[in-house]
Coordinates of C-alpha atoms and ligand atoms in Angstrom, one line a residue:
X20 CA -42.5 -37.9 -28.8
X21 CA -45.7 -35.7 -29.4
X22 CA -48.5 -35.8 -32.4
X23 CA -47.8 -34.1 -35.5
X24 CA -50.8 -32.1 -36.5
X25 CA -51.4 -32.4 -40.4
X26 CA -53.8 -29.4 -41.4
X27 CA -55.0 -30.6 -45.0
X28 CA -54.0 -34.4 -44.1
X29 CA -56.9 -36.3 -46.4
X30 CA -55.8 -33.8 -49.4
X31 CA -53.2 -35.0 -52.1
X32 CA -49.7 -34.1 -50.5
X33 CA -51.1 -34.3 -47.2
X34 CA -52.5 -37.9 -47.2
X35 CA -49.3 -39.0 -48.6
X36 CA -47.0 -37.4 -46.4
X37 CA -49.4 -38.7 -43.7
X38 CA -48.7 -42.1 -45.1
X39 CA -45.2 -41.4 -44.8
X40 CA -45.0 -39.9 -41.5
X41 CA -46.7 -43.1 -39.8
X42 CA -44.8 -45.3 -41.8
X43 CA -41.6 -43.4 -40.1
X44 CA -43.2 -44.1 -36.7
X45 CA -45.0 -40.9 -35.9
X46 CA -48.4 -40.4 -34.5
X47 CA -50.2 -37.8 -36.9
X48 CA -53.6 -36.0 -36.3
X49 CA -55.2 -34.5 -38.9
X50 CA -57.7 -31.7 -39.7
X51 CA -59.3 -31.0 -42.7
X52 CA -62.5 -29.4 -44.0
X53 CA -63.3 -31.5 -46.5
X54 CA -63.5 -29.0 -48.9
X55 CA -61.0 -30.3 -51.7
X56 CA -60.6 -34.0 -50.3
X57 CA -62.8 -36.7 -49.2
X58 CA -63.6 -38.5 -45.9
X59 CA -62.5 -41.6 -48.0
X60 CA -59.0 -41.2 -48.4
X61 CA -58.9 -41.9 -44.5
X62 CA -59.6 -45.8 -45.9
X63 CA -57.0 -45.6 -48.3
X64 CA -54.3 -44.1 -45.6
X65 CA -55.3 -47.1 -43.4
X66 CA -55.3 -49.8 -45.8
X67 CA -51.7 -48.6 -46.7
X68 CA -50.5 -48.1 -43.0
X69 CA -52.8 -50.4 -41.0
X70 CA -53.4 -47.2 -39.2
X71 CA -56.9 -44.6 -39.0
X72 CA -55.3 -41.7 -38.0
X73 CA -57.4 -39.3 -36.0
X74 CA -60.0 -36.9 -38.0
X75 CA -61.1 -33.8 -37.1
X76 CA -63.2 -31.7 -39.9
X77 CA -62.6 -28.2 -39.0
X78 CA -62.5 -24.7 -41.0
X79 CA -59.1 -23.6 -40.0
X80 CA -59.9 -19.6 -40.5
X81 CA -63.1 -20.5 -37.6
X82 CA -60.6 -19.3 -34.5
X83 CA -63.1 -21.0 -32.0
X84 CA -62.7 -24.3 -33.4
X85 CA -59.2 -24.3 -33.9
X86 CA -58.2 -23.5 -30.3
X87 CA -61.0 -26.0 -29.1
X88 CA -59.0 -28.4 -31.2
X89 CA -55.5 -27.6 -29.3
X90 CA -57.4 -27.8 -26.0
X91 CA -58.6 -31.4 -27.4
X92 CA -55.7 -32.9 -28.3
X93 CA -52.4 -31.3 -25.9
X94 CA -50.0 -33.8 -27.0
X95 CA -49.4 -32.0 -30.7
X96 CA -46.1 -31.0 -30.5
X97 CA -45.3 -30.1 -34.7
X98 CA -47.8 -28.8 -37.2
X99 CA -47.2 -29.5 -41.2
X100 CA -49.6 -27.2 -42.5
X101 CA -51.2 -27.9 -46.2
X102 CA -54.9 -26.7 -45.4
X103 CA -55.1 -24.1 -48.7
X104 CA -57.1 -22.9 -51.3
X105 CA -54.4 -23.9 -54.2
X106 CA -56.2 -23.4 -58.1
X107 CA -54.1 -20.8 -59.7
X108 CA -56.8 -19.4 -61.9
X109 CA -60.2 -19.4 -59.3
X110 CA -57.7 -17.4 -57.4
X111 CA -58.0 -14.6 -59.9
X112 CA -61.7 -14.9 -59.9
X113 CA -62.1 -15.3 -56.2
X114 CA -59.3 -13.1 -54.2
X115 CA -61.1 -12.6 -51.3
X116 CA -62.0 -16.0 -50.8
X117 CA -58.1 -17.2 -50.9
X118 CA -56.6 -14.0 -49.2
X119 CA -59.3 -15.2 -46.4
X120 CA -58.8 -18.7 -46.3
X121 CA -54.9 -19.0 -46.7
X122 CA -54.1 -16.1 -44.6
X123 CA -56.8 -16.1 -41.5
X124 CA -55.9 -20.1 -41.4
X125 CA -52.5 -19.6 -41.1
X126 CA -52.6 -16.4 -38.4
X127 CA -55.0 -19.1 -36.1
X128 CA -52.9 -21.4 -36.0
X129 CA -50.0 -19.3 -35.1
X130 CA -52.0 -18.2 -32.5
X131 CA -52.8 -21.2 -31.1
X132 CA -48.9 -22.5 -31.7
X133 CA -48.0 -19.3 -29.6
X134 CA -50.9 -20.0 -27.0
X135 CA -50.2 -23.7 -26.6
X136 CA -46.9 -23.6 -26.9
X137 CA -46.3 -25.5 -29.9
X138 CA -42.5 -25.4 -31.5
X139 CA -42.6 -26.7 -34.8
X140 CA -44.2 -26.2 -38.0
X141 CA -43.7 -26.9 -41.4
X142 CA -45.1 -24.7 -44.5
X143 CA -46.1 -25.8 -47.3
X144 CA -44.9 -23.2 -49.9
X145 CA -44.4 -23.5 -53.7
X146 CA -42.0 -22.0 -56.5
X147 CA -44.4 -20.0 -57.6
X148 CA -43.1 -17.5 -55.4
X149 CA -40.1 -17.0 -57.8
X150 CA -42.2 -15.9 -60.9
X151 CA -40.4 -16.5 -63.9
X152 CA -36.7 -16.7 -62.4
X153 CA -33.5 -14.0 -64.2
X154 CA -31.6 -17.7 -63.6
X155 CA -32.2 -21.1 -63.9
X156 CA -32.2 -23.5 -61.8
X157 CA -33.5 -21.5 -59.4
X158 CA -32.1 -21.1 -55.9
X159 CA -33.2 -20.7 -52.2
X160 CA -31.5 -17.1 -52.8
X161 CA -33.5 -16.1 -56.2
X162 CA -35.4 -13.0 -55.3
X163 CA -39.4 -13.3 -54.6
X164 CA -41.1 -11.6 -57.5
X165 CA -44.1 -9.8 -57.6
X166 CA -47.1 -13.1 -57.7
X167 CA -48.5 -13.6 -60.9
X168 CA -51.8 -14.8 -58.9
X169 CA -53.9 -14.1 -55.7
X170 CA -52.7 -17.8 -55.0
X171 CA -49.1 -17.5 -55.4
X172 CA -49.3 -14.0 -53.4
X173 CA -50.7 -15.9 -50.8
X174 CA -48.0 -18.2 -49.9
X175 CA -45.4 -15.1 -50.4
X176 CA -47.6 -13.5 -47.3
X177 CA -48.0 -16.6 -45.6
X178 CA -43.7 -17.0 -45.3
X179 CA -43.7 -13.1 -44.6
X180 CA -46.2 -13.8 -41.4
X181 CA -44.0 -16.8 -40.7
X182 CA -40.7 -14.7 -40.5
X183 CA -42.2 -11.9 -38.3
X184 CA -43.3 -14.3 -36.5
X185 CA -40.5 -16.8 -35.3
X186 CA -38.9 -12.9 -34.4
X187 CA -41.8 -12.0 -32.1
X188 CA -42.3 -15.6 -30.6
X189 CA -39.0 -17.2 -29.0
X190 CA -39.6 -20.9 -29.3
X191 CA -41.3 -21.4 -32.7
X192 CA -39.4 -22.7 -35.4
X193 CA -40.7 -23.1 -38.8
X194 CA -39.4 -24.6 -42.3
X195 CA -41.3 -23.4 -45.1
X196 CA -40.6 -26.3 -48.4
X197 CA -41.1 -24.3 -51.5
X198 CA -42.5 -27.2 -53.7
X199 CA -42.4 -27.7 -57.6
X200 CA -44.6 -29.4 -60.3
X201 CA -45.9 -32.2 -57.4
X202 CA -47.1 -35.6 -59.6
X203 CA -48.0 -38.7 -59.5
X204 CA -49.7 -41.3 -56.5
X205 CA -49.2 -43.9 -54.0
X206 CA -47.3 -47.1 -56.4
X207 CA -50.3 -49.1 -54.0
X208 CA -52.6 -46.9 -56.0
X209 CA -55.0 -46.8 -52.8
X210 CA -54.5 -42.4 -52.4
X211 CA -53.7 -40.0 -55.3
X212 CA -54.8 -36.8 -56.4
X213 CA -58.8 -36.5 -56.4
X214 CA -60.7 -35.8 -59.4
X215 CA -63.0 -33.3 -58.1
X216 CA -64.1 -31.1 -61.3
X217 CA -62.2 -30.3 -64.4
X218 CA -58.5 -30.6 -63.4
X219 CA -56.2 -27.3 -64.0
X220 CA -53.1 -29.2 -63.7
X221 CA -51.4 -31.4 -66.8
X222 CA -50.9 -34.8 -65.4
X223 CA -54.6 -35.4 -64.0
X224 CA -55.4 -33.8 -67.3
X225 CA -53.3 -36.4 -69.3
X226 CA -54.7 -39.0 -67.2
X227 CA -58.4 -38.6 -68.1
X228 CA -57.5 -37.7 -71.7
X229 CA -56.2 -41.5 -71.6
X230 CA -58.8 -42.7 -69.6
X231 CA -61.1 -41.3 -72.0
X232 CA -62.9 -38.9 -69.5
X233 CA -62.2 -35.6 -71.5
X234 CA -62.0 -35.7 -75.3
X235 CA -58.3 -33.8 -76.2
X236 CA -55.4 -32.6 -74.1
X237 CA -55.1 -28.9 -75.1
X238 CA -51.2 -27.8 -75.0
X239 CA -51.0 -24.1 -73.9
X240 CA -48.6 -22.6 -76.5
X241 CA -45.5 -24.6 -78.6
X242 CA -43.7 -20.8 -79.3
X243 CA -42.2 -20.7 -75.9
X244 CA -38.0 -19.9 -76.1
X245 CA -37.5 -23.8 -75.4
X246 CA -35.9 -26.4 -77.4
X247 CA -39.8 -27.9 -78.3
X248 CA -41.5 -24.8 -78.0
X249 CA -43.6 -26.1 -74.5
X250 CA -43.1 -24.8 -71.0
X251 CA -40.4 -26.3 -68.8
X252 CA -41.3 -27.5 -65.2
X253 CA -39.5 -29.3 -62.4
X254 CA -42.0 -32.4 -61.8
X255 CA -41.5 -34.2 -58.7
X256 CA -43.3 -37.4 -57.4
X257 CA -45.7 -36.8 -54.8
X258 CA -44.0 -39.6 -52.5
X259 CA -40.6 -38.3 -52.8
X260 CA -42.2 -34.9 -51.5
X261 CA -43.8 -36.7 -49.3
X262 CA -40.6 -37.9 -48.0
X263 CA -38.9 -34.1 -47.5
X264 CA -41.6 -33.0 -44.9
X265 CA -40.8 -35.8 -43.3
X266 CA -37.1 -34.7 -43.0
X267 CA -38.5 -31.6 -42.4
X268 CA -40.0 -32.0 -39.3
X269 CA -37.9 -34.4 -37.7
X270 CA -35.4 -31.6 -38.6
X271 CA -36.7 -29.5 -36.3
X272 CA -38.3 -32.4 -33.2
X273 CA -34.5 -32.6 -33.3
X274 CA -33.4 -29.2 -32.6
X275 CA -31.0 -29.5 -36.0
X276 CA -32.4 -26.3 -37.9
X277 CA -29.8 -23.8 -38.1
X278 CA -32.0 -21.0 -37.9
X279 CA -36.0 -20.2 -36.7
X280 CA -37.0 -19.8 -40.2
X281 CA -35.7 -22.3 -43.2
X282 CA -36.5 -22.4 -46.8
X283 CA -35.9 -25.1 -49.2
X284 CA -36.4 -25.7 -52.7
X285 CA -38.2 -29.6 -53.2
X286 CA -37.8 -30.3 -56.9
X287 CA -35.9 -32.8 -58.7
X288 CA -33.5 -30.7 -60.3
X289 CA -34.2 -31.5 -63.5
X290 CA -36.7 -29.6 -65.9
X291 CA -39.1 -31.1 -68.6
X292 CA -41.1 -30.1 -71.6
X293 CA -44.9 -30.5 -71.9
X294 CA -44.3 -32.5 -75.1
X295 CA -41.9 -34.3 -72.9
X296 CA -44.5 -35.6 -70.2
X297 CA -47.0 -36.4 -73.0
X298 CA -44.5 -38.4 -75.0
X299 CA -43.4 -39.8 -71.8
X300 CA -46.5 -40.9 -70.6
X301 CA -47.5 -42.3 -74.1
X302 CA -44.2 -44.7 -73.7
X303 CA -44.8 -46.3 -70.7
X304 CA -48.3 -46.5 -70.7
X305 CA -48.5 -47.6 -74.3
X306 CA -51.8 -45.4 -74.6
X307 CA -51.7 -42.7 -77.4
X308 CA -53.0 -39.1 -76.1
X309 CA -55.6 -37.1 -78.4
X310 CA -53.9 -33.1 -78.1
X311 CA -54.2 -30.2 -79.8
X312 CA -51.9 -27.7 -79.0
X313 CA -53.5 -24.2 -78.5
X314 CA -52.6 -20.4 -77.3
X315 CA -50.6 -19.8 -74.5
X316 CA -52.3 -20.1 -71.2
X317 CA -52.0 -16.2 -69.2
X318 CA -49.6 -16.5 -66.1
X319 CA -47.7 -19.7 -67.0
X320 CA -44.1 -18.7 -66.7
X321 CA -42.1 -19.8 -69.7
X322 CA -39.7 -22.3 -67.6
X323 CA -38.7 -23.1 -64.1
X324 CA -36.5 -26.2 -62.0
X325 CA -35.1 -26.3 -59.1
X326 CA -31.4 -26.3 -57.8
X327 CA -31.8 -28.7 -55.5
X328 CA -28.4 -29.0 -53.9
X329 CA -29.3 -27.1 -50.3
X330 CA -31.9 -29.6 -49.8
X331 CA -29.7 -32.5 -50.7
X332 CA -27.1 -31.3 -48.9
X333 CA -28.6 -29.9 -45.6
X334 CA -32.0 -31.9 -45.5
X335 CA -30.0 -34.9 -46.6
X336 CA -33.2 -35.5 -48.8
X337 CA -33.1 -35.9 -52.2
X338 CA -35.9 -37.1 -55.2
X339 CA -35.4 -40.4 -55.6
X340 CA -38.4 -41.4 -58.2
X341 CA -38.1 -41.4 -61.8
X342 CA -40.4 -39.8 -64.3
X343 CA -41.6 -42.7 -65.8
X344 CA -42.6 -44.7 -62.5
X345 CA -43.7 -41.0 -61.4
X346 CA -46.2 -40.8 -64.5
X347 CA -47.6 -44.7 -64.7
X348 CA -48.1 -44.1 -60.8
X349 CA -50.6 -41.7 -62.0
X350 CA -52.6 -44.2 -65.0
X351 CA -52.6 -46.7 -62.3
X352 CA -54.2 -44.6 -59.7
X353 CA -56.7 -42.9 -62.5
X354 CA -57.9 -46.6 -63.7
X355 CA -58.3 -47.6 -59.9
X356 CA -60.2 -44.3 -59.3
X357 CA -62.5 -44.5 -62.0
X358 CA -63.7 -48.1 -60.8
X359 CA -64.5 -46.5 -57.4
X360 CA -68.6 -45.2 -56.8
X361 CA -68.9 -41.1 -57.7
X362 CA -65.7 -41.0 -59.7
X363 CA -67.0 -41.9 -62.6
X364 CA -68.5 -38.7 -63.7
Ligands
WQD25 C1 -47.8 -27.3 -66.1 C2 -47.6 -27.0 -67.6 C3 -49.1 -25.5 -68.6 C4 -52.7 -28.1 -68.2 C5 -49.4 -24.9 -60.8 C6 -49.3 -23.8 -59.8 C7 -48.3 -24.2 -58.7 C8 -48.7 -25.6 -58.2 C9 -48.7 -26.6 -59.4 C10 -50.1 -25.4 -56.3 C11 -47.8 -25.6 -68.0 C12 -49.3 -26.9 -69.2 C13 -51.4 -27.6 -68.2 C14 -53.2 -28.4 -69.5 C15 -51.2 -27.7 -70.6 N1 -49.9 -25.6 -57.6 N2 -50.6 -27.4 -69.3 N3 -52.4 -28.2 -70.6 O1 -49.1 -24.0 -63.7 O2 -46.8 -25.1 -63.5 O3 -48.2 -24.9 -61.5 O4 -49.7 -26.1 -60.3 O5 -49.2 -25.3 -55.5 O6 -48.3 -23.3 -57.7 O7 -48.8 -22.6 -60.3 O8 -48.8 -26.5 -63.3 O9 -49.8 -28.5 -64.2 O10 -51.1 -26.3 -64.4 O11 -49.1 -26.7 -65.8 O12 -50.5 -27.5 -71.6 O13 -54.4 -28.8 -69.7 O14 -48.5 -27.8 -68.4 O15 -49.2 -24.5 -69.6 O16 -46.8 -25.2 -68.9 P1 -48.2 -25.1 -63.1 P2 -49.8 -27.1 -64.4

């Protein structure tokens, strides 16, 4: 059995699924240019596994590098590929920088898949290629809208290069896992999602409202058409998702795709408020949050879960974490964070 190649590997879903993937018994490689993630989440992936998997820090859009790293290592046979700019709202200030990055990252290693004959890959895609979906839950089949971001355009490009090219290259194979609302950390609490700057997302912001890093927990609009007023989301535990690429690629090692290019929705299936996760987290962690609830944040669709039942189905994968493991998985990881050197800012 070959390495797996994890692009992004010492980043949030990709240190986790890298957990997962040697727990499973694979041997993983990763690259990673350290520019979201740090070097120390290699200790964390050992202490959990008992294994340092090998590091390479590489700019994925530097062609050079990446085809001297193929040459390096001939024994990669699958690529699960997370490497990404992925902050919604710098992508609107900085297209360039994400068209570049996401895109030129993703052409070089195609290249190098083609040149090295490498046959499976696994994308890591998101639902925000749906927009705000005419029907909910939303389906594999739910048309791609028009992106409401330079971000969320970039992974509707990045599945468009895929599927020209698994047509113009016999042999590659990909699966592209469109993810949803990913949450949540390690239950050892030794890898989670790294504070680096003010966090975008609402469970890291939770967290260090709770922590008492940042002073209020602003809620972006309670007039949405929803039974509390707050956006809907489909959260799903980062381990669980973890779990699916592992599916995923073994899918393919395994020759059991039914076609070159496969999309599947990796969601829970079940949608949730704002006011839900705050009230949620409040219950099991027994801390009280400080909000305020403000204007609507620009671009957030109003509501959005996943129909989950192709993945269940054919990937034989399904979300097995509940919400409120999901979300004291996440004050566990932020109190063990906090004690760490440089995270205390
Ligand atoms: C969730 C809800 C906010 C912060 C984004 C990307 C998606 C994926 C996940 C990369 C929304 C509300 C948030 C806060 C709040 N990223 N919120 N106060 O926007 O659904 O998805 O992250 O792959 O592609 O689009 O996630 O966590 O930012 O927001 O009220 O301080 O929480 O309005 O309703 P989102 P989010």
């Amino acid at each position: 059995m070959g390495q797996i190649l994890v692009t992004g590997g010492v980043g949030y879903i990709g240190s986790h699924t890298v957990v997962e993937l040697i727990e499973a018994g694979f041997e993983v490689c990763i690259i990673d240019n350290l520019s979201n993630s740090r070097i120390e989440v290699l200790d964390g992936i050992e202490k959990i596994t008992g294994v340092r998997p090998v590091f390479e820090k590489i700019d994925l859009t530097d062609q050079q590098a990446v085809d001297h790293f193929f040459q390096k290592y001939p024994n990669i046979d699958s690529i699960i590929h997370f490497a990404a700019s992925k902050a919604v709202g710098e992508s609107v200030q900085k297209p360039t920088l994400y068209y570049r990055n996401n895109l030129v990252s993703l052409i070089n290693l195609i290249d190098s898949m083609v040149k090295y004959q490498i046959p499976n890959f696994v994308f890591s895609s998101s639902c925000t290629v749906y927009g705000q979906p005419d029907e909910l839950p939303v389906t594999e089949q739910a048309p791609i809208k028009k992106a409401l971001s330079p971000y969320g355009n970039t992974k509707q490009i990045s599945e468009e290069i895929l599927q020209d090219s698994v047509q113009a290259f016999p042999g590659l194979k990909v699966i592209s896992l469109r993810y949803f609302n990913p949450i949540g950390a390690h239950p050892s609490a030794l890898i989670g999602e790294l504070p680096l700057g003010v966090p975008a997302n609402l469970v890291p912001f939770i967290t260090q409202t709770a922590i008492g890093l940042r002073k209020e927990l602003q809620v972006f609009g309670n007039d949405y058409n929803t039974p509390d007023g707050s956006c809907i989301r489909d959260y799903i535990n980062v381990v669980d998702l973890a779990h699916a690429h592992v599916v995923a690629i073994r899918r393919l090692i395994e020759g059991k795709n039914k076609s070159t290019f496969e999309v599947f929705n990796i969601g829970t299936g079940k949608g949730l408020s704002v006011f839900e996760i705050i009230n949620t987290f409040e219950k099991v962690t027994g801390v009280k949050l400080n909000y305020r609830v403000v204007g609507r944040r620009p671009g957030d669709v109003e509501k959005v879960w996943a129909d989950t039942s192709y993945a269940n189905k054919e990937l034989g994968w399904k979300a097995e974490k509940t919400i409120e493991e999901t979300l004291l998985s996440a004050w566990k990881w932020e109190q063990y964070i906090r004690q760490q050197k440089g995270f205390n800012e």
